[in-house]
GROMACS .gro file of C-alpha atoms in nm:
model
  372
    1UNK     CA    1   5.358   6.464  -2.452
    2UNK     CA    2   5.541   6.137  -2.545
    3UNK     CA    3   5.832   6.311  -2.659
    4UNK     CA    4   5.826   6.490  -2.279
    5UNK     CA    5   5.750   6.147  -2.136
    6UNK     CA    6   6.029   5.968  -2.327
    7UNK     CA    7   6.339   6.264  -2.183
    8UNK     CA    8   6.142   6.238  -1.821
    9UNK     CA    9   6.225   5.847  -1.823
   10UNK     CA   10   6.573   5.911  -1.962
   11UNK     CA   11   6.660   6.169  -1.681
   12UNK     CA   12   6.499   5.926  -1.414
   13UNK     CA   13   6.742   5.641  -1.521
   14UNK     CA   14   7.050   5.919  -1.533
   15UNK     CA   15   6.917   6.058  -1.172
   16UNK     CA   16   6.935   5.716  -1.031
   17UNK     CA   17   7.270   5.629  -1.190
   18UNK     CA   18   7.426   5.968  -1.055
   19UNK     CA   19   7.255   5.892  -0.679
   20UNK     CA   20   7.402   5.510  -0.750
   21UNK     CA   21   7.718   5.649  -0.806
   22UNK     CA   22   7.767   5.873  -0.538
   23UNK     CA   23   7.682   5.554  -0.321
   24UNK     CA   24   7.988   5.377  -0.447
   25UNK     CA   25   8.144   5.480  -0.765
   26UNK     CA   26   8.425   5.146  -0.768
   27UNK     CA   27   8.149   4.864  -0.795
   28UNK     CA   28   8.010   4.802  -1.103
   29UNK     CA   29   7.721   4.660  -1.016
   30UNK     CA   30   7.563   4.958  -0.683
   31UNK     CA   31   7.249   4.951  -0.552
   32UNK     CA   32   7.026   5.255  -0.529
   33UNK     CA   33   6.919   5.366  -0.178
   34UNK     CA   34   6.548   5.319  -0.231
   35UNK     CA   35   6.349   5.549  -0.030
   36UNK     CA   36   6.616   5.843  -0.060
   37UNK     CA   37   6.615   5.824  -0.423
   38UNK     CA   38   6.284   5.763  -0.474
   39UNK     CA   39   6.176   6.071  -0.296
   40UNK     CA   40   6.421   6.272  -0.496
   41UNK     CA   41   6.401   6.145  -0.848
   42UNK     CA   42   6.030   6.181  -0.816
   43UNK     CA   43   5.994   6.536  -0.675
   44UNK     CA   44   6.297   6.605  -0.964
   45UNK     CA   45   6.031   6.469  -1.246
   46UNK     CA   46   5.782   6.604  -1.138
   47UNK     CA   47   5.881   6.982  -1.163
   48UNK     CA   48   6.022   6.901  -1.512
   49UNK     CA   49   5.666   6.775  -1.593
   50UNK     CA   50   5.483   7.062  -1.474
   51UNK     CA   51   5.766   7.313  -1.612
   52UNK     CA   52   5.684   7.063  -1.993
   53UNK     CA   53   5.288   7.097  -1.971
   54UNK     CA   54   5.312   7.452  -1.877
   55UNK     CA   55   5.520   7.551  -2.181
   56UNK     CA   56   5.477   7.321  -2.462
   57UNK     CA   57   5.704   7.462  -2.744
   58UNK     CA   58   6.032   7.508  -2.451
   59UNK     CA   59   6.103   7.151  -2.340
   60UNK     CA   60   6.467   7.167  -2.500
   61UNK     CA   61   6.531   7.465  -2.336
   62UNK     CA   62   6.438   7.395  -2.015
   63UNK     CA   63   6.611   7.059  -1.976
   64UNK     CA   64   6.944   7.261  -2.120
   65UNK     CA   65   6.922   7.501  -1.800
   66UNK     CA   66   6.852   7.257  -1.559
   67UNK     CA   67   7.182   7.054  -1.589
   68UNK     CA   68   7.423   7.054  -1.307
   69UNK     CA   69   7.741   7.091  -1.506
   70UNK     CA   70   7.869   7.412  -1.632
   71UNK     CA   71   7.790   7.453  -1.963
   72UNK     CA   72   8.105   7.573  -2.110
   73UNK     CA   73   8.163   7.459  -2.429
   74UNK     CA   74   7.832   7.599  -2.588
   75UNK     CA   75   7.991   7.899  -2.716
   76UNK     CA   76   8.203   7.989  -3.030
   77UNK     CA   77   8.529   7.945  -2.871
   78UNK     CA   78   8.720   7.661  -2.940
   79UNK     CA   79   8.689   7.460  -2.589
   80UNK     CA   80   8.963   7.394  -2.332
   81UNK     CA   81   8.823   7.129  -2.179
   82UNK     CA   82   8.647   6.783  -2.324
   83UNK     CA   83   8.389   6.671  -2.133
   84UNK     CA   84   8.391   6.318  -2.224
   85UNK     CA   85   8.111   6.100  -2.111
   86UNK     CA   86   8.208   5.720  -2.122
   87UNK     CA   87   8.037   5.380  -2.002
   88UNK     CA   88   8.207   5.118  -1.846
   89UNK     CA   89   8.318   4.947  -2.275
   90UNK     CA   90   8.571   5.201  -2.310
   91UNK     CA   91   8.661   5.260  -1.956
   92UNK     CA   92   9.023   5.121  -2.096
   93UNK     CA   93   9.054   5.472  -2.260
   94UNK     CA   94   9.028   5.623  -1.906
   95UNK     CA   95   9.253   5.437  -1.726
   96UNK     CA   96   9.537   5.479  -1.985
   97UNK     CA   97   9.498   5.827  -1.956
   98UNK     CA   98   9.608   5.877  -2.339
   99UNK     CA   99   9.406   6.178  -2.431
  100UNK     CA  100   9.535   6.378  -2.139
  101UNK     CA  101   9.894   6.305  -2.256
  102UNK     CA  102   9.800   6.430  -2.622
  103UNK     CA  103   9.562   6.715  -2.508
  104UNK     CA  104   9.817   6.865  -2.234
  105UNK     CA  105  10.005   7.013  -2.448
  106UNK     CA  106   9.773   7.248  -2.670
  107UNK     CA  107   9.624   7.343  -2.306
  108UNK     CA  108   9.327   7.131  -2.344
  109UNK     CA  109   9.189   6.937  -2.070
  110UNK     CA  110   8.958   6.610  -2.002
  111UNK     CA  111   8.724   6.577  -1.756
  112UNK     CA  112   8.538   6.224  -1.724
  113UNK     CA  113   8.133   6.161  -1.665
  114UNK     CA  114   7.985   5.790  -1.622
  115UNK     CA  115   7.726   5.686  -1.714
  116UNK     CA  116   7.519   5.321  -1.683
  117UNK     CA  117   7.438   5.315  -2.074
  118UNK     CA  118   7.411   5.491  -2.408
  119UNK     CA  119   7.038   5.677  -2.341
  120UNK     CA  120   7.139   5.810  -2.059
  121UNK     CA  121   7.501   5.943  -2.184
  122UNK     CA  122   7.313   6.142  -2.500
  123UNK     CA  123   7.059   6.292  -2.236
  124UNK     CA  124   7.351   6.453  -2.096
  125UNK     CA  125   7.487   6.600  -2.381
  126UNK     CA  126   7.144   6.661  -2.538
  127UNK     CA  127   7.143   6.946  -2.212
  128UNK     CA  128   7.520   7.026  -2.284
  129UNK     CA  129   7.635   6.854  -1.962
  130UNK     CA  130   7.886   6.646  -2.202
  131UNK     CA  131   8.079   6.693  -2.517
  132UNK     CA  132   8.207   6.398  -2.649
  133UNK     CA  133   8.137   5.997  -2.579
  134UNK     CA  134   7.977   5.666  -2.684
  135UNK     CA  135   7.686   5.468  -2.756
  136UNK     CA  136   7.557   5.179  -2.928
  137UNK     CA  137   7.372   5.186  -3.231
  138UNK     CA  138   7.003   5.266  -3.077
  139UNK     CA  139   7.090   5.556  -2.831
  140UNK     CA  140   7.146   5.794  -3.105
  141UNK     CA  141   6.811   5.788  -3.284
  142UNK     CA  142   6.597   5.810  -2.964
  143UNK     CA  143   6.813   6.072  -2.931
  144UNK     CA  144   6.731   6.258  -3.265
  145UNK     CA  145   6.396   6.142  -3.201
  146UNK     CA  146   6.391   6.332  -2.880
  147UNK     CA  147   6.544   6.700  -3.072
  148UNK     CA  148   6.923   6.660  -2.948
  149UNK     CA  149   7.124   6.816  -3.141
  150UNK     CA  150   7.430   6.527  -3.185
  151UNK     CA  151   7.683   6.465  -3.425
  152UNK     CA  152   7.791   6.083  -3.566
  153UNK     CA  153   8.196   6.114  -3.546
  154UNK     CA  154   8.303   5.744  -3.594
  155UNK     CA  155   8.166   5.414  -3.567
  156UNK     CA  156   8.279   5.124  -3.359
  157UNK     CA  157   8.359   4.812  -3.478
  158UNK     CA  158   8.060   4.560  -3.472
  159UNK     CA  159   8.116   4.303  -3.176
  160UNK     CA  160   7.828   4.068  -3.201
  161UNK     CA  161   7.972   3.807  -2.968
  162UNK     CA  162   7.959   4.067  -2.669
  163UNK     CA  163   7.590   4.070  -2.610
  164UNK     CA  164   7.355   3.810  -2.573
  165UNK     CA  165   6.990   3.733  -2.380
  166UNK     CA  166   7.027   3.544  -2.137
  167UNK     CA  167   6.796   3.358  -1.876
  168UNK     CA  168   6.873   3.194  -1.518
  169UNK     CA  169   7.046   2.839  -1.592
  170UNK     CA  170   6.747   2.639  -1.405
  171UNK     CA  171   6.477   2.830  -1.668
  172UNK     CA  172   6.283   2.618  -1.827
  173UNK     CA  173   6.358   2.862  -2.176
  174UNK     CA  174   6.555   2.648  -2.433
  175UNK     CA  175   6.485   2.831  -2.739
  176UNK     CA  176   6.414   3.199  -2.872
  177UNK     CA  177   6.058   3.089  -2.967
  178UNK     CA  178   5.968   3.009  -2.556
  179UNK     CA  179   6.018   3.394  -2.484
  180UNK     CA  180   5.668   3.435  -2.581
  181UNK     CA  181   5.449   3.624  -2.328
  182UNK     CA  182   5.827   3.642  -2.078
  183UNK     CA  183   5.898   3.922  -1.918
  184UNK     CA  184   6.267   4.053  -2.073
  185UNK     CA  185   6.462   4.329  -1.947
  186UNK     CA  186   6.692   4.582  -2.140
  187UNK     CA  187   6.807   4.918  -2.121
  188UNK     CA  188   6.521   5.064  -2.361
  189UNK     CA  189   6.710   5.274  -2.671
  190UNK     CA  190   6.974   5.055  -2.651
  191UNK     CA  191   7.175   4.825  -2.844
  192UNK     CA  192   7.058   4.531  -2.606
  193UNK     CA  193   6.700   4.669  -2.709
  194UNK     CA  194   6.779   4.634  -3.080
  195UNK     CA  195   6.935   4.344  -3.013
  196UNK     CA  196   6.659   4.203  -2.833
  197UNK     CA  197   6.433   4.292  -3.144
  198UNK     CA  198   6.642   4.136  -3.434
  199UNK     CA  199   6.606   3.811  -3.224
  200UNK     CA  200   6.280   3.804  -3.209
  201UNK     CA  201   6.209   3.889  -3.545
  202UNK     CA  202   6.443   3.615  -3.694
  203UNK     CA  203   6.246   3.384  -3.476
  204UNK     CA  204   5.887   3.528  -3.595
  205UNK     CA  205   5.825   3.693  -3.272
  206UNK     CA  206   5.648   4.008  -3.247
  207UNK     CA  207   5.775   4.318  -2.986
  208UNK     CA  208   5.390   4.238  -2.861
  209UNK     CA  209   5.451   3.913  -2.818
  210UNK     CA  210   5.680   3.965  -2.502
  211UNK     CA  211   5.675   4.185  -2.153
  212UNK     CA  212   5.927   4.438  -2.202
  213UNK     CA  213   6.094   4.589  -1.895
  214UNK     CA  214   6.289   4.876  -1.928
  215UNK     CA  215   6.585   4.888  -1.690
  216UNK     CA  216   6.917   5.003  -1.703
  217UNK     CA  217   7.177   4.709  -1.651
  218UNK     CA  218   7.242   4.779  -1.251
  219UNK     CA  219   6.865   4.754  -1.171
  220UNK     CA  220   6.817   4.437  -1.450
  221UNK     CA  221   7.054   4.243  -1.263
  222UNK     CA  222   6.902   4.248  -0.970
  223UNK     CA  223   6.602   4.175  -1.120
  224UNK     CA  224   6.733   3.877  -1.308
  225UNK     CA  225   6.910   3.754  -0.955
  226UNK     CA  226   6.548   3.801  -0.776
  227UNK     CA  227   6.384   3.611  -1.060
  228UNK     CA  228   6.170   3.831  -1.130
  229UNK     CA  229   6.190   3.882  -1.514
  230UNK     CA  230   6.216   3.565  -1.733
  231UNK     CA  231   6.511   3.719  -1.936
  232UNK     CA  232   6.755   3.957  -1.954
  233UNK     CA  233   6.969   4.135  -2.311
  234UNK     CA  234   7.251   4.252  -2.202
  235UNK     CA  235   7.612   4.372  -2.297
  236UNK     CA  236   7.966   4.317  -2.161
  237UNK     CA  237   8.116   4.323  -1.926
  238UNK     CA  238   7.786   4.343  -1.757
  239UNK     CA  239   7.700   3.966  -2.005
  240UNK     CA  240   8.064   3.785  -1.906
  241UNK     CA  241   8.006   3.929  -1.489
  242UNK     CA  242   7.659   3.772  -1.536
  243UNK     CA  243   7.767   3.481  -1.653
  244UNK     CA  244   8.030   3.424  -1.438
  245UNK     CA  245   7.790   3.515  -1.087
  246UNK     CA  246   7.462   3.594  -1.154
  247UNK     CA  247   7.398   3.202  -1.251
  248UNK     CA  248   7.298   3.309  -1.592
  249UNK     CA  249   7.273   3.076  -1.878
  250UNK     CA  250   7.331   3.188  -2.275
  251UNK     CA  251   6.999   3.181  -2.480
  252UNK     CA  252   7.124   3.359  -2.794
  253UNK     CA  253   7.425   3.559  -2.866
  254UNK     CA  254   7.436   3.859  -3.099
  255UNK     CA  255   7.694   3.621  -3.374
  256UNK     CA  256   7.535   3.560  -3.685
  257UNK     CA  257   7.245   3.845  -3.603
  258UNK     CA  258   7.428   4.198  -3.469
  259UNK     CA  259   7.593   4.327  -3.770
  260UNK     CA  260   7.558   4.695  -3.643
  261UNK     CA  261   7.888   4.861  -3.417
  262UNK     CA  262   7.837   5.169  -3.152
  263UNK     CA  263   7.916   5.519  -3.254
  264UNK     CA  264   8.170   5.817  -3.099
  265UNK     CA  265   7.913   6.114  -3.091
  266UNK     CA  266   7.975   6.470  -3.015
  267UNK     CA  267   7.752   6.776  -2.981
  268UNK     CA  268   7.720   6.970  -3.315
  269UNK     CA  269   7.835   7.272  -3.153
  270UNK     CA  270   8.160   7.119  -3.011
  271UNK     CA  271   8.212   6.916  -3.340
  272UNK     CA  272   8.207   7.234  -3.576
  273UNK     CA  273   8.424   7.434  -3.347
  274UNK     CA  274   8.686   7.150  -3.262
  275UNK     CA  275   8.766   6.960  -3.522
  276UNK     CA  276   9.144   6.931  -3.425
  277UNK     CA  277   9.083   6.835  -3.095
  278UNK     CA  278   8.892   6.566  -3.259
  279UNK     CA  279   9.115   6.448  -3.468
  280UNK     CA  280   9.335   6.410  -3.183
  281UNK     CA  281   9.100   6.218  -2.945
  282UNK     CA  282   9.043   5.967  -3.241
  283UNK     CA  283   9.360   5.919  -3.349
  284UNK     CA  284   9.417   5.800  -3.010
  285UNK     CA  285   9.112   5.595  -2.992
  286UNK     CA  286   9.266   5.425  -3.274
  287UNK     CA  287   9.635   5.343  -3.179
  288UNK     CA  288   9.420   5.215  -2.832
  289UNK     CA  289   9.192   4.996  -2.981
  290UNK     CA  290   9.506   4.857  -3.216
  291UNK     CA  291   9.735   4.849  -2.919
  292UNK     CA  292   9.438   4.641  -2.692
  293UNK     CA  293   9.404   4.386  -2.988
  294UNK     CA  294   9.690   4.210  -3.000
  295UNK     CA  295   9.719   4.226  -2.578
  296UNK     CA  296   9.421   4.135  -2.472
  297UNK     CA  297   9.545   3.956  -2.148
  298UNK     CA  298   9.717   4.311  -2.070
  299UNK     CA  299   9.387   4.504  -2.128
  300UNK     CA  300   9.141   4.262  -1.916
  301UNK     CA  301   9.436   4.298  -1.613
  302UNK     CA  302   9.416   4.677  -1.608
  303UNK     CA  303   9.036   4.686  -1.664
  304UNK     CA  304   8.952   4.418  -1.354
  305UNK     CA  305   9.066   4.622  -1.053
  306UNK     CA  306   8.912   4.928  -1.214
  307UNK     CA  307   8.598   4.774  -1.234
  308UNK     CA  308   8.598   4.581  -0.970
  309UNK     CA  309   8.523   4.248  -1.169
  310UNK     CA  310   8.753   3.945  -1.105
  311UNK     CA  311   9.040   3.863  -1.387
  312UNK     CA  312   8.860   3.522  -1.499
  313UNK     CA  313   8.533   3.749  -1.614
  314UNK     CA  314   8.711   4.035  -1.788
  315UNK     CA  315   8.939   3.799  -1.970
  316UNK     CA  316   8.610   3.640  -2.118
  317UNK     CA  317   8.458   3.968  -2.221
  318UNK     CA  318   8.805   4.069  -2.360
  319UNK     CA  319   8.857   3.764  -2.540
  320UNK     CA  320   8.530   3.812  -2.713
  321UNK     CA  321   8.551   4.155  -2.807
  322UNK     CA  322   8.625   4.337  -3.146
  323UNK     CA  323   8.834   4.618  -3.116
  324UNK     CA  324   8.848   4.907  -3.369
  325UNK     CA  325   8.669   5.203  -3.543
  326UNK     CA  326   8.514   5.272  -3.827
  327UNK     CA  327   8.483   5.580  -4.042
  328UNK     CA  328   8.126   5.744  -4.116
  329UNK     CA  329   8.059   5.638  -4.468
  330UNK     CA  330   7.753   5.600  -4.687
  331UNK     CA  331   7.742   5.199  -4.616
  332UNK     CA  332   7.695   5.319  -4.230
  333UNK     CA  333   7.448   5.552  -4.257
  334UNK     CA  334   7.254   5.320  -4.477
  335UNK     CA  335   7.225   5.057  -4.204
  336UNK     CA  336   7.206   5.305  -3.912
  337UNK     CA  337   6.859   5.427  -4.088
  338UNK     CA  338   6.734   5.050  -4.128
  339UNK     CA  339   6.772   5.070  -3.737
  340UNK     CA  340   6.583   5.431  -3.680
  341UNK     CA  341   6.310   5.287  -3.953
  342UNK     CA  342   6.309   4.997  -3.732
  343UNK     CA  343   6.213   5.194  -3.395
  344UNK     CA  344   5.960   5.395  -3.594
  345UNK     CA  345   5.776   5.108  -3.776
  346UNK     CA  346   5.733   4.993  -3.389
  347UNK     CA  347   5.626   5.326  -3.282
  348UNK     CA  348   5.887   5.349  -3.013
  349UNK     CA  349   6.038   5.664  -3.095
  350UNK     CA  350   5.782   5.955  -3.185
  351UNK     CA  351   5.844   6.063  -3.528
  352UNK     CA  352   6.049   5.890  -3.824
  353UNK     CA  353   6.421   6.084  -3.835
  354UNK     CA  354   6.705   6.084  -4.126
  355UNK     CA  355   7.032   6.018  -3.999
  356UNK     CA  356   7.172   6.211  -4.261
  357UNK     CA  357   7.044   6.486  -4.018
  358UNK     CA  358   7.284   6.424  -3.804
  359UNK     CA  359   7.609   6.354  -3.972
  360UNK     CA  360   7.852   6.621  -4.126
  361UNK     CA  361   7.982   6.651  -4.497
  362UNK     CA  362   8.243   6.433  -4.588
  363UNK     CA  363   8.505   6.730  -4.622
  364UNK     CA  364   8.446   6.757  -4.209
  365UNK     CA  365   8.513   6.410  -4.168
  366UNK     CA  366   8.849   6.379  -4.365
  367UNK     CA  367   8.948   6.672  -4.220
  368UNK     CA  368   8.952   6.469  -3.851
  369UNK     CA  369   8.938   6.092  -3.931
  370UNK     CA  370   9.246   5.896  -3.914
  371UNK     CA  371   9.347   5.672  -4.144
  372UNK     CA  372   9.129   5.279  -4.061
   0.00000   0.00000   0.00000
């Protein structure tokens, strides 16, 4: 029951991001209508419950049929479309519109999904709603945890200056120590979450030690503006908006403590039956991420009116950020299992995983990483 509990909560925070998003998909910051989505996300949990209790050995396969996508790229064929499910961090690789230019011409197509965070993104393609896309370094393993069947591709650089906790500038919090008994929000199985617990931990704080409110970041900013949570770990550019509006002070920043990057996952089905179209979308990833290094000003002026955020805040997060990718080596996996150890030792994933599980051989991964 508490791995059925754990995919309920991540399909109630995708529900409410899809219903947000049909609101008003060009804010980054939209408010769910209440009672509306309320009613439906809880009469859409509900079934899923009752379909989970009533047949305990087919959760997997009844979350896989109830997606609303087409679930195309499940077969043997080699797909002609990437369905490539992004968050607002790499929204850059949208707007540019590179991998449509590349993929055109072999007849293969991209279609975009958003999604508020990392859980939420490897729900989707845990039901084969998505292909391809991104997360941080703690969506993954509640992921595995949960039975998805994902693939590591690549890592992302490390950026440890683009996340941080922060608390209202009047708080009376000065130090890491004073978050004892506070109530903090984060997106839970995310890299704010880990983040959150490396920072307590180097301070001698225990997880119990705090009130931990899961929310994803739309729903903890309005939270943190109401005042009612004490603090709130967070990533950019949802960190440099906050700063900038939210009248949000800096406790502690991820320097010196967030040595762990994201990852670019894929389905294993779609990774062992595309592993040109792979290379192709990384290879790209790459000459982006080198290209938005040395113009950062360039990158934050495309990115603002996409996301709505003004010039001043995405230059900040922009400035900040470490661009690049990583290949999946031995070093990687190494520190990605200190994380899923991490989660287990805490009991908040179910079940202790290998994250060998869940990469490929290294002959798959020459054969589609580009030279970094």
């Amino acid at each position: 029951m508490n791995l059925i509990w754990q995919q309920l909560e991540m399909w109630i925070s995708s529900l409410k991001s899809q219903l947000s998003n049909w609101k008003n998909h060009t804010k980054l910051f939209s408010v769910i209508p209440v009672p509306i989505a309320g009613a439906f996300v809880t009469g859409v949990c509900l079934s899923l419950l009752f379909a989970a209790c009533t047949s305990p050995n087919s959760t997997n396969s009844n979350l896989a049929n109830s997606s609303a996508s087409p679930v195309s790229n499940t077969t043997g064929a080699k797909a002609s479309i990437v369905r490539f499910g992004y968050q607002k961090s790499v929204i850059l690789l949208k707007a540019k519109g590179v991998l449509e230019k590349r993929l055109k011409p072999e007849g293969i197509g991209v279609e975009w999904i958003e999604f508020p965070a990392g859980p939420q993104l490897l729900e989707a393609m845990n039901i084969g709603s998505i292909d391809f896309g991104h997360a941080g370094e703690s969506p993954p393993i509640f992921a595995q945890a949960a039975g998805a069947n994902l693939t590591y591709i690549a890592g992302i650089a490390a950026n440890p200056a683009g996340s941080a906790i922060l608390v209202p500038k009047n708080s009376p919090i000065k130090s890491v120590a004073e978050l004892k008994g506070k109530k903090i929000a984060f997106q839970k199985g995310s890299s704010a979450h880990y983040l959150l617990l490396q920072i307590l931990e180097k301070a001698g704080l225990k997880y119990s030690d705090i009130q931990p409110i899961s929310l994803p970041p739309a729903d903890a900013r309005a939270a943190f503006v109401k005042g009612s949570i004490d603090a709130w770990s967070i990533w950019d550019p949802f960190y440099a908006a906050a700063e900038k509006s939210a009248n949000a002070r800096v406790l502690i920043d991820g320097k010196e403590i967030n040595r762990q990057g994201g990852y670019y996952l894929a389905s294993r089905k779609f990774a062992d039956n595309n592993p040109q179209t792979i290379k192709a979308i990384l290879e790209e990833i790459k000459k982006l991420e080198d290209w938005s290094d040395k113009h950062r000003d360039e990158v934050a002026a495309t990115l603002s009116p996409v996301l709505g955020v003004d010039l001043d805040t995405m230059k900040r997060a922009t400035q900040r950020k470490t661009f690049g990718i990583v290949p999946i080596d031995e070093k990687l996996i190494a520190e990605q299992q200190k994380v899923a150890d991490k989660y287990y030792q805490l009991k908040l994933i179910p079940k202790q995983i290998s994250v060998r599980d869940a990469t490929l051989t290294p002959q798959q991964y020459a054969a589609f990483s580009p030279k970094i």
